[in-house]
Coordinates of C-alpha atoms in Angstrom, one line a residue:
M157 CA -53.1 -14.4 192.8
E158 CA -54.4 -10.9 193.8
N159 CA -57.6 -9.8 192.2
T160 CA -57.1 -6.3 190.8
D161 CA -60.6 -6.0 189.3
S162 CA -62.5 -5.9 192.6
D163 CA -65.0 -3.2 193.6
E164 CA -63.0 -2.1 196.7
G165 CA -60.4 0.7 197.0
V166 CA -57.4 1.2 194.9
E167 CA -57.8 -2.2 193.2
N168 CA -60.7 -0.7 191.2
A169 CA -58.6 2.3 190.0
W170 CA -57.1 2.2 186.5
F171 CA -55.0 4.4 184.2
V172 CA -54.8 4.5 180.5
V173 CA -51.2 3.8 179.4
V174 CA -49.8 4.6 175.9
N175 CA -46.5 3.5 174.4
D176 CA -44.3 5.1 171.8
E177 CA -46.2 3.3 169.0
D178 CA -49.4 5.1 170.2
Q179 CA -50.9 1.8 171.4
H180 CA -53.3 2.1 174.4
S181 CA -54.1 -0.2 177.3
V182 CA -55.6 -0.1 180.8
W183 CA -53.2 -0.5 183.7
A184 CA -54.1 -1.0 187.4
V185 CA -53.1 1.9 189.7
G186 CA -50.5 0.8 192.1
R187 CA -48.7 -1.5 189.7
P188 CA -45.4 -0.2 188.1
V189 CA -46.0 1.1 184.6
P190 CA -43.8 -1.0 182.2
D191 CA -40.8 0.5 180.5
G192 CA -41.8 2.2 177.2
W193 CA -45.3 3.1 178.5
R194 CA -46.6 6.3 180.1
T195 CA -49.9 7.1 181.8
V196 CA -52.3 9.6 180.2
G197 CA -55.2 11.4 182.0
E198 CA -56.5 10.7 185.5
A199 CA -57.1 7.4 187.2
G200 CA -60.6 6.2 187.0
D201 CA -62.7 3.0 186.8
K202 CA -62.1 0.5 184.1
A203 CA -65.2 1.5 182.1
A204 CA -64.1 5.2 182.0
C205 CA -60.6 4.2 180.8
L206 CA -62.0 1.9 178.1
A207 CA -64.2 4.8 176.9
Y208 CA -61.1 7.1 176.8
I209 CA -59.3 4.5 174.7
E210 CA -62.3 4.0 172.3
E211 CA -62.4 7.8 171.8
H212 CA -58.7 8.5 171.4
W213 CA -57.2 5.3 169.8
T214 CA -59.1 5.4 166.5
D215 CA -56.4 3.8 164.3
M216 CA -55.1 0.5 165.6
R217 CA -52.0 0.5 163.4
P218 CA -48.8 1.2 165.2
K219 CA -47.5 4.8 164.8
S220 CA -44.5 3.6 162.8
V221 CA -46.8 1.8 160.3
R222 CA -49.0 4.8 159.9
G223 CA -46.0 7.0 159.3
A224 CA -44.5 4.6 156.7
L225 CA -47.8 4.5 154.8
A226 CA -48.0 8.3 154.9
N227 CA -44.6 8.4 153.3
G228 CA -45.6 6.3 150.4
G229 CA -44.9 3.0 152.2
H230 CA -41.2 3.7 152.8
R231 CA -39.8 3.7 156.3
G232 CA -37.4 6.3 157.4

């Protein structure tokens, strides 16, 4: 298995990815981004990506749940 967390070259470059539910994750540069996810920002090291996530993903609830609760608990 390839080590994508080494200190050499592109294997150490990461993106932040976000899905339609506004959930965030880190994703290794060079790997195809899964369907339903998109990259945000610039590639960087894993620590920088995790710092971005900590700053921007402040509500862990999926976007659909937040929306339902904002509408009095009713979806739609």
